[in-house]
Tab-separated table of C-alpha atoms in Angstrom:
chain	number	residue	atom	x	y	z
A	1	UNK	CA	-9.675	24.872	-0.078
A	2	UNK	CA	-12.063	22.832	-2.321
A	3	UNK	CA	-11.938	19.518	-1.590
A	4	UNK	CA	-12.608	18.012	-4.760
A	5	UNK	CA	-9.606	20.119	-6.129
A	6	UNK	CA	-6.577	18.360	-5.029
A	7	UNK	CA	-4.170	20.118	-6.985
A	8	UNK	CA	-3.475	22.727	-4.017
A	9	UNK	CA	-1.538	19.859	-2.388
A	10	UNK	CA	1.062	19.925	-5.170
A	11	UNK	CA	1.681	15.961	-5.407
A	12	UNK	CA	5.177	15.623	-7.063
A	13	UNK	CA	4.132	13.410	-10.197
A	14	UNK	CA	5.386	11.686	-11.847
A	15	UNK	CA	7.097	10.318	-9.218
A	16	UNK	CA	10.668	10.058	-9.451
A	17	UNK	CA	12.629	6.897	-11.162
A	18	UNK	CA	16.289	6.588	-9.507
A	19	UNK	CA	18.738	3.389	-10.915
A	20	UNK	CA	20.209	1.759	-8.110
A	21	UNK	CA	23.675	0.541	-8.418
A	22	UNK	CA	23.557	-3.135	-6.287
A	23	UNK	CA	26.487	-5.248	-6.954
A	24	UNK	CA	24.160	-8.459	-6.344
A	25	UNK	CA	21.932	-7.307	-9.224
A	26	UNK	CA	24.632	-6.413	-11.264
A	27	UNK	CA	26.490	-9.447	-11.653
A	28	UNK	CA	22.834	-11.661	-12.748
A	29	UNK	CA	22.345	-8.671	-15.326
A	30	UNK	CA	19.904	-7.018	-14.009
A	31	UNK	CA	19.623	-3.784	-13.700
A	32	UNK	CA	17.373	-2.281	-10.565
A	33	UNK	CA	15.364	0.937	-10.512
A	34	UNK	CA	13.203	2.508	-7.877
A	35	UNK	CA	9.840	4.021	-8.583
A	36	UNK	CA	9.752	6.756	-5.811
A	37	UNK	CA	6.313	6.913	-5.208
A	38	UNK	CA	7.109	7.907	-1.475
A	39	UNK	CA	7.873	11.174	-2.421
A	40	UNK	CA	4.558	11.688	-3.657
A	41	UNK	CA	3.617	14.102	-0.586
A	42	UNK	CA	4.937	13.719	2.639
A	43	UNK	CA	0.909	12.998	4.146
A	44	UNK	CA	-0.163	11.040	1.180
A	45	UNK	CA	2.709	9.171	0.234
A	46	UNK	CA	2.878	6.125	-2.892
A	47	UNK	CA	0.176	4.609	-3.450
A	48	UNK	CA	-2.122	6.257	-0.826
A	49	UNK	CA	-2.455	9.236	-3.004
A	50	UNK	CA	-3.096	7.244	-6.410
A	51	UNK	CA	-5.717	5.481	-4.435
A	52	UNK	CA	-7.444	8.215	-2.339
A	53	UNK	CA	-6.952	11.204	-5.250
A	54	UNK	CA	-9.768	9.607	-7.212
A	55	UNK	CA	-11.902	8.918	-4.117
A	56	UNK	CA	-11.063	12.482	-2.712
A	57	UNK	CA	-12.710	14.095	-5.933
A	58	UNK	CA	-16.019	11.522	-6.083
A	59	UNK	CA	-17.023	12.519	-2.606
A	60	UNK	CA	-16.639	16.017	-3.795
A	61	UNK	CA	-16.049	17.210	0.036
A	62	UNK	CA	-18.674	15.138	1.668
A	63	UNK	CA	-17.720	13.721	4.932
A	64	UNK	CA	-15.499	10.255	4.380
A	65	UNK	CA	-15.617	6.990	6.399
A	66	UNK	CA	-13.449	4.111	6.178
A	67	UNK	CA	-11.736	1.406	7.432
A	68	UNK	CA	-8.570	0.021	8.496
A	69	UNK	CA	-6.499	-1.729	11.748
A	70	UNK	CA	-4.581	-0.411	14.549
A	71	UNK	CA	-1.647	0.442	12.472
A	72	UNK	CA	-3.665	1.531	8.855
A	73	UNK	CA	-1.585	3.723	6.993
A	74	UNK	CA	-4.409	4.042	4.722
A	75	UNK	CA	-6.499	5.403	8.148
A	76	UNK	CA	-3.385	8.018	8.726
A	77	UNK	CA	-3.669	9.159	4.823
A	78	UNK	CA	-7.315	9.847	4.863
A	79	UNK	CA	-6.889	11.452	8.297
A	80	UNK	CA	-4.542	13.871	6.649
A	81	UNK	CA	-6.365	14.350	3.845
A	82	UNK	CA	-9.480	15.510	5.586
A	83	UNK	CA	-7.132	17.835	7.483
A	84	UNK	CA	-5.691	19.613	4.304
A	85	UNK	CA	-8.383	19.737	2.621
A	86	UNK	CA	-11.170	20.929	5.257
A	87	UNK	CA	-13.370	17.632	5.115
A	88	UNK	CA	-14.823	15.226	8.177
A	89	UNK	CA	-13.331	11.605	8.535
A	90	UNK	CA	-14.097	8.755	10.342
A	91	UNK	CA	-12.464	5.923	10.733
A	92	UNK	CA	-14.132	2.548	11.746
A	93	UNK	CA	-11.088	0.201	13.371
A	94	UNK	CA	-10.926	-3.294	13.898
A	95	UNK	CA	-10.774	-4.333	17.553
A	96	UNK	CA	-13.219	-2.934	19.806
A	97	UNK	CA	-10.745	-3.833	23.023
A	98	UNK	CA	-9.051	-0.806	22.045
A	99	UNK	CA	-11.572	1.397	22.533
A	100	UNK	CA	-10.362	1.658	26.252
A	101	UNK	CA	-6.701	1.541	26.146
A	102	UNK	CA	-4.302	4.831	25.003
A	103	UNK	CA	-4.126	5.551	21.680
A	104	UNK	CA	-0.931	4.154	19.681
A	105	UNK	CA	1.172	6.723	17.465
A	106	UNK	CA	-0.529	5.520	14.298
A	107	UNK	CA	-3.864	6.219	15.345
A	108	UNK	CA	-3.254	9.271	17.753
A	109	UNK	CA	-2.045	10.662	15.135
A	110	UNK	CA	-5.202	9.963	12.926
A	111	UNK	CA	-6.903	11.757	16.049
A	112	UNK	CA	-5.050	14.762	15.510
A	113	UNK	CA	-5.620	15.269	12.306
A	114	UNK	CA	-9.232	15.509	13.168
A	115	UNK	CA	-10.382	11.872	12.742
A	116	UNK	CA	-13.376	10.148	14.696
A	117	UNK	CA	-12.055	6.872	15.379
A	118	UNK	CA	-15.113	4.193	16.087
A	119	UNK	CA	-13.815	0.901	17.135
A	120	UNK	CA	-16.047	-2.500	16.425
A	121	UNK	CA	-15.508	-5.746	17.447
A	122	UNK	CA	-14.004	-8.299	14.926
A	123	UNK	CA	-16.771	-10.158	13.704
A	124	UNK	CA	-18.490	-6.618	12.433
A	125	UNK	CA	-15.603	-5.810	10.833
A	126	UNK	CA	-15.411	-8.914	9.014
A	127	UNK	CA	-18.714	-8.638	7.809
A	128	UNK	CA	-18.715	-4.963	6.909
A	129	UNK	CA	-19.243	-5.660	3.429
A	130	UNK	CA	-22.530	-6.679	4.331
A	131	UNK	CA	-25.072	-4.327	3.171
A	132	UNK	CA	-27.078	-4.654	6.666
A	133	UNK	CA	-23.605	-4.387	8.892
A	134	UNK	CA	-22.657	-1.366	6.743
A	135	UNK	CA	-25.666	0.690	7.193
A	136	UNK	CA	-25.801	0.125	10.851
A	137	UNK	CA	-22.054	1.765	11.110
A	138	UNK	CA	-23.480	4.578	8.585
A	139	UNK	CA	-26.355	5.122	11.302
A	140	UNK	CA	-23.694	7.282	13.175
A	141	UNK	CA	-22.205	8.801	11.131
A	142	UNK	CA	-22.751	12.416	9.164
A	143	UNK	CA	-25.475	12.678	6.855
A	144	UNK	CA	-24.300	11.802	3.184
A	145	UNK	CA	-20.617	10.665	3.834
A	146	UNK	CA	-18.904	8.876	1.092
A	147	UNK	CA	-17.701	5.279	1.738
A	148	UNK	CA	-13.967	3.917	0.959
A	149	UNK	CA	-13.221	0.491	1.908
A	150	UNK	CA	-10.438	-0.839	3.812
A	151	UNK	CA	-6.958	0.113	1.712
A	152	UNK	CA	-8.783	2.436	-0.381
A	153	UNK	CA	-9.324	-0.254	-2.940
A	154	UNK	CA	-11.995	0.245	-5.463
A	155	UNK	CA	-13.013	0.525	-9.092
A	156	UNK	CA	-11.727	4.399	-8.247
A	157	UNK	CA	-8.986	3.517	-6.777
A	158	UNK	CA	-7.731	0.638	-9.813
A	159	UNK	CA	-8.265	3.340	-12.338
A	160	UNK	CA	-6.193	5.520	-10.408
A	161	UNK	CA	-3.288	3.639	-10.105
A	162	UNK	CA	-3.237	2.816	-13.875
A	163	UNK	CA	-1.248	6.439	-14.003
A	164	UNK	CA	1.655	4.478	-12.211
A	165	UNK	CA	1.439	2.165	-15.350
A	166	UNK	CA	1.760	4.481	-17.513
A	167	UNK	CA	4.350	6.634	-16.346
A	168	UNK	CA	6.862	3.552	-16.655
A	169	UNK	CA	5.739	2.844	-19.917
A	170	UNK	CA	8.990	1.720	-21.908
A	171	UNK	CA	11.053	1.813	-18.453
A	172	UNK	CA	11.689	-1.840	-17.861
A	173	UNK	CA	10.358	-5.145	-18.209
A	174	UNK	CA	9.316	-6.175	-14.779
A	175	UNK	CA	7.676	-4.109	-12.431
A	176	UNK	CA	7.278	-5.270	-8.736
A	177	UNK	CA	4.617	-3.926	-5.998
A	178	UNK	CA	4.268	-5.130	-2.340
A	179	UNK	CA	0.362	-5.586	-2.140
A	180	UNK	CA	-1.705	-5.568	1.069
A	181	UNK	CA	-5.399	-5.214	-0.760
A	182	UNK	CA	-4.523	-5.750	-4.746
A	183	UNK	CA	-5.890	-2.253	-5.492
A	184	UNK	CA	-2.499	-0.712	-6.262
A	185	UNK	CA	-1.230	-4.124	-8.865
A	186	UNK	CA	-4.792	-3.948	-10.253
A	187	UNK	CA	-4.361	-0.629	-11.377
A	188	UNK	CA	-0.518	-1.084	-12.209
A	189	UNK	CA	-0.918	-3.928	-14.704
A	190	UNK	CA	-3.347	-2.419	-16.828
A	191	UNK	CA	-1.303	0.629	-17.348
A	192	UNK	CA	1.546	-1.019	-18.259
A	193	UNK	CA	2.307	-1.165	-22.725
A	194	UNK	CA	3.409	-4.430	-24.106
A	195	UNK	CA	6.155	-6.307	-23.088
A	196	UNK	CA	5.830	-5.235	-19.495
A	197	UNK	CA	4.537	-7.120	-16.910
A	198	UNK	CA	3.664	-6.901	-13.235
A	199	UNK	CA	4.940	-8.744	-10.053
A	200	UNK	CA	2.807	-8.740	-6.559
A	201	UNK	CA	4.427	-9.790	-3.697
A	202	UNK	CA	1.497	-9.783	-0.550
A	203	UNK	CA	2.228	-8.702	2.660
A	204	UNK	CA	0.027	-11.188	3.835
A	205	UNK	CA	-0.444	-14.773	3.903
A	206	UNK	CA	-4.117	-16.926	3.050
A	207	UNK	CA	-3.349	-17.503	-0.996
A	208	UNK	CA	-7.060	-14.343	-1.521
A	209	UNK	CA	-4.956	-11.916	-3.448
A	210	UNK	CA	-5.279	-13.204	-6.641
A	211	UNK	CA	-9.170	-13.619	-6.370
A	212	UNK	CA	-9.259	-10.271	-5.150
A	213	UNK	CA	-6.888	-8.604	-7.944
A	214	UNK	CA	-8.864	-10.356	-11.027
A	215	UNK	CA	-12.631	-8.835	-8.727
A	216	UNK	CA	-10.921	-5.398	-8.522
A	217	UNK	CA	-10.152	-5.063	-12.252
A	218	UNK	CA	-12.950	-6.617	-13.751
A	219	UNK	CA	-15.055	-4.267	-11.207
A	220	UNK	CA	-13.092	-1.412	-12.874
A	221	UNK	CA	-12.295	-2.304	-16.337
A	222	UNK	CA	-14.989	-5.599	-17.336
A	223	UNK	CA	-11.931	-8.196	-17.239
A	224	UNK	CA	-8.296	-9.388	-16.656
A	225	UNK	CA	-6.224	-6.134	-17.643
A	226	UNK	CA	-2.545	-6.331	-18.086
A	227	UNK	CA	0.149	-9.246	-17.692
A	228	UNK	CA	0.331	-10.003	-13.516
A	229	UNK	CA	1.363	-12.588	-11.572
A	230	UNK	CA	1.920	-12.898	-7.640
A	231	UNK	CA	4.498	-15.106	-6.046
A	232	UNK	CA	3.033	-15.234	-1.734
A	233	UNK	CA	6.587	-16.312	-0.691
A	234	UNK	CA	7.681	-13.101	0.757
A	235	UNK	CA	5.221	-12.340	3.171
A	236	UNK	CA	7.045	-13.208	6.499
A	237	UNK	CA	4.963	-14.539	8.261
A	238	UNK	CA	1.951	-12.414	7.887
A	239	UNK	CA	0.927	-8.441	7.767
A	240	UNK	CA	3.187	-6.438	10.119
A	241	UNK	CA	5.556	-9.310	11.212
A	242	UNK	CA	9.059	-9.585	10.002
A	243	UNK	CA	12.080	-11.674	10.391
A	244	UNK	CA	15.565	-10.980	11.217
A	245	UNK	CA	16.426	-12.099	8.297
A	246	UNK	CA	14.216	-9.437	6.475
A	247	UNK	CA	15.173	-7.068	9.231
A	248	UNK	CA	18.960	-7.821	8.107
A	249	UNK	CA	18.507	-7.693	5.019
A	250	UNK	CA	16.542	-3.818	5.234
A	251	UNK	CA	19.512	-2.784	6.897
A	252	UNK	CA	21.868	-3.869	4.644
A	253	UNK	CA	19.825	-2.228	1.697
A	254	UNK	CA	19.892	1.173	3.716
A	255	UNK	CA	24.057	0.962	4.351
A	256	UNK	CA	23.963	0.055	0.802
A	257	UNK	CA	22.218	2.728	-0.385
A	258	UNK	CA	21.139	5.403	1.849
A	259	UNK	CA	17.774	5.226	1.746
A	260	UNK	CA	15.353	3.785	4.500
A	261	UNK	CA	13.644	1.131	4.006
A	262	UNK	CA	9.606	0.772	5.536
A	263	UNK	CA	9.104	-2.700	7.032
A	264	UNK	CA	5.441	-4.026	6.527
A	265	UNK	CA	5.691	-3.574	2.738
A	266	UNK	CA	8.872	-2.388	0.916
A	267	UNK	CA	11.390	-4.719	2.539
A	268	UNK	CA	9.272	-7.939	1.781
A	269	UNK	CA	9.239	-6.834	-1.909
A	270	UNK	CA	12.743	-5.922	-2.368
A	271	UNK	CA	13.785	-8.856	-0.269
A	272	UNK	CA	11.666	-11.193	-3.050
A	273	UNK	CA	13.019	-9.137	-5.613
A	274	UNK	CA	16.814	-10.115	-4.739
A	275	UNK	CA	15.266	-13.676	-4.285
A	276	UNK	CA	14.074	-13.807	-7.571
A	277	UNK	CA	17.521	-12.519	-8.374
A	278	UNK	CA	19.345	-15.193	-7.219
A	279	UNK	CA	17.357	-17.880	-8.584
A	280	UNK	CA	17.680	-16.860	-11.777
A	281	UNK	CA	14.148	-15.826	-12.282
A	282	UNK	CA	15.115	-12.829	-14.395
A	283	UNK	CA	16.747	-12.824	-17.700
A	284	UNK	CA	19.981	-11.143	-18.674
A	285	UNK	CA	19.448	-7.567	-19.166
A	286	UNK	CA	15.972	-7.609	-17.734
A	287	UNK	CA	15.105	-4.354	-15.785
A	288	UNK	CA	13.128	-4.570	-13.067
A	289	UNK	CA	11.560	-1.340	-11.333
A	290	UNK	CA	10.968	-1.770	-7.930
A	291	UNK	CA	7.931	0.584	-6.477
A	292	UNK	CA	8.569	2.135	-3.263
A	293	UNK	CA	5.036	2.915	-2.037
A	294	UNK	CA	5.816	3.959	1.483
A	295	UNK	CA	8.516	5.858	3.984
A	296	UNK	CA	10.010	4.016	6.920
A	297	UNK	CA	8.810	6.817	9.221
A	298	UNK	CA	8.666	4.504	12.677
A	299	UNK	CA	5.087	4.264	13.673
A	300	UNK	CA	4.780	0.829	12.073
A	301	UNK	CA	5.106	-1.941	14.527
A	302	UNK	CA	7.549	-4.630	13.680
A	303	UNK	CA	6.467	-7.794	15.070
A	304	UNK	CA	8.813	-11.062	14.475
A	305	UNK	CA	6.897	-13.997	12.956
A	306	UNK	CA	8.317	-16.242	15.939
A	307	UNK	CA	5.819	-14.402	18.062
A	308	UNK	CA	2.671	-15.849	16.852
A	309	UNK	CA	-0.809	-14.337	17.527
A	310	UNK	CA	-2.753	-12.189	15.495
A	311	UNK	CA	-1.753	-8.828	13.795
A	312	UNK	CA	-3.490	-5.736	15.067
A	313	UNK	CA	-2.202	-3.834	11.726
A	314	UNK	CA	-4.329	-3.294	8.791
A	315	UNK	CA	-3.718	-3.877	5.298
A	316	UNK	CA	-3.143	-1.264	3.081
């Protein structure tokens, strides 16, 4: 297979859009609709593929590195994209104390799909930005491999994601994303026509997102695309920690509605969303499409906030 041609894979776009009838929407006016960007492809669900697809075609089959914690998602996508498609990943991961200990589901599973994991301490990672840091992890690696940072979140990425946009153009007013990295709102709000505008709600606390949304799109379009906003209420106490009372409410969304709910990003979102709800934040009649960018699919840690200490788990 050519791994610059991704069309092989079949992605199912557009994506879906399913109304959902909830009761608690209902009766504020609002009507709710779910952007079913998890059904994507099963290995490259939401936004993983609008993020990697335009990656996947710049490094034209070259070998890919990238980055990403002990739980990445965005490690397991490129993992099995290199496997479907015939091309070498690596996958640099944040904690070199794991190097010795067994593999956990999320990255064993990177490891089958043909992956070289290469674990640095925390302080590299930090600073693999750094043009010096960078080239000494590219000293190991295969000749000419093709770089995609941590979530997949570049000027590529951005402009891939402005597809999402589009493909809800006219479909409601509001449009909410969980965001780890920014990449997939950057991309969302510039596709979006008039009239529409774009919610974030991080998975993760420290108040960088916006910063890091407004560098993403003027990296890929020159300047502030699209009406966005962010409300960092929803985050739970940080990237892969929940609550009960998220974990409640996740299971009452499934009983409601038969469909299962991932943790880390999908609950916090639709959990703000019926926040917003009840606080009036919406007008009457307002739609409000709700993207589901991932699959509960269990090999996501769930770690309540009460807990303390530091994540392991990567941002998307």
């Amino acid at each position: 297979m050519n791994a610059s041609d991704l069309a092989p894979l079949r992605p199912r776009l557009p994506s879906p859009l399913e109304q959902v009838d909830d009761e608690r929407f209902a009766r504020r006016g609002v009507r709710l609709l779910l952007k079913r960007d998890d059904l994507i492809h099963p290995d490259l669900p939401g936004n993983k593929w609008r993020k990697l697809a335009p990656n996947l075609r710049a490094a034209a089959g070259r070998p890919v590195l990238t980055f990403g914690g002990a739980y990445s998602n965005h490690l397991r996508a490129t993992a099995a994209a290199g496997r479907l498609l015939g091309f070498t990943t690596v996958g640099v991961v944040r904690g070199d104390e794991l190097a010795g200990r067994p593999l956990n589901p999320s990255l064993a599973r990177c490891a089958a799909d043909g992956m070289r994991l290469r674990f640095v301490d925390r302080a590299t990672y930090r600073a693999k930005d750094d043009p010096a840091v960078l080239a000494e992890i590219l000293r190991d690696a295969p000749p000419d491999t093709y770089v995609v940072p941590e979530g997949g979140s570049n000027a590529a990425a951005v402009r891939g994601c402005v597809e999402l946009g589009r493909e809800l153009a006219g479909a409601a007013e509001v449009v909410a994303v969980a965001c780890g990295t920014g990449g997939t709102l950057a991309g969302l709000a510039a596709g979006l026509g008039p009239g529409q505008r774009a919610l974030g709600v991080p998975v993760l606390r420290g108040g960088f997102l916006g910063d890091a949304v407004t560098a993403l799109q003027q990296e890929a379009f020159g300047g502030r695309a699209g009406d966005w906003s962010l409300d960092e209420r929803f985050h739970h106490g940080g990237y892969a920690r929940t609550t009960p009372a998220l974990e409640a409410f996740a299971q009452d969304f499934e009983a409601r509605h038969g469909l299962a709910i991932e943790r880390l990003y999908v609950a916090k979102m639709l959990y703000g969303l019926l926040t917003l709800v009840e606080e009036d934040a919406f007008p009457p009649y307002t739609r409000v499409v709700a993207v589901i960018t991932g699959s509960e699919d269990g090999s996501n840690p769930r770690t309540p906030a009460s807990e303390g200490g530091q994540s392991a788990a990567s941002s998307r």
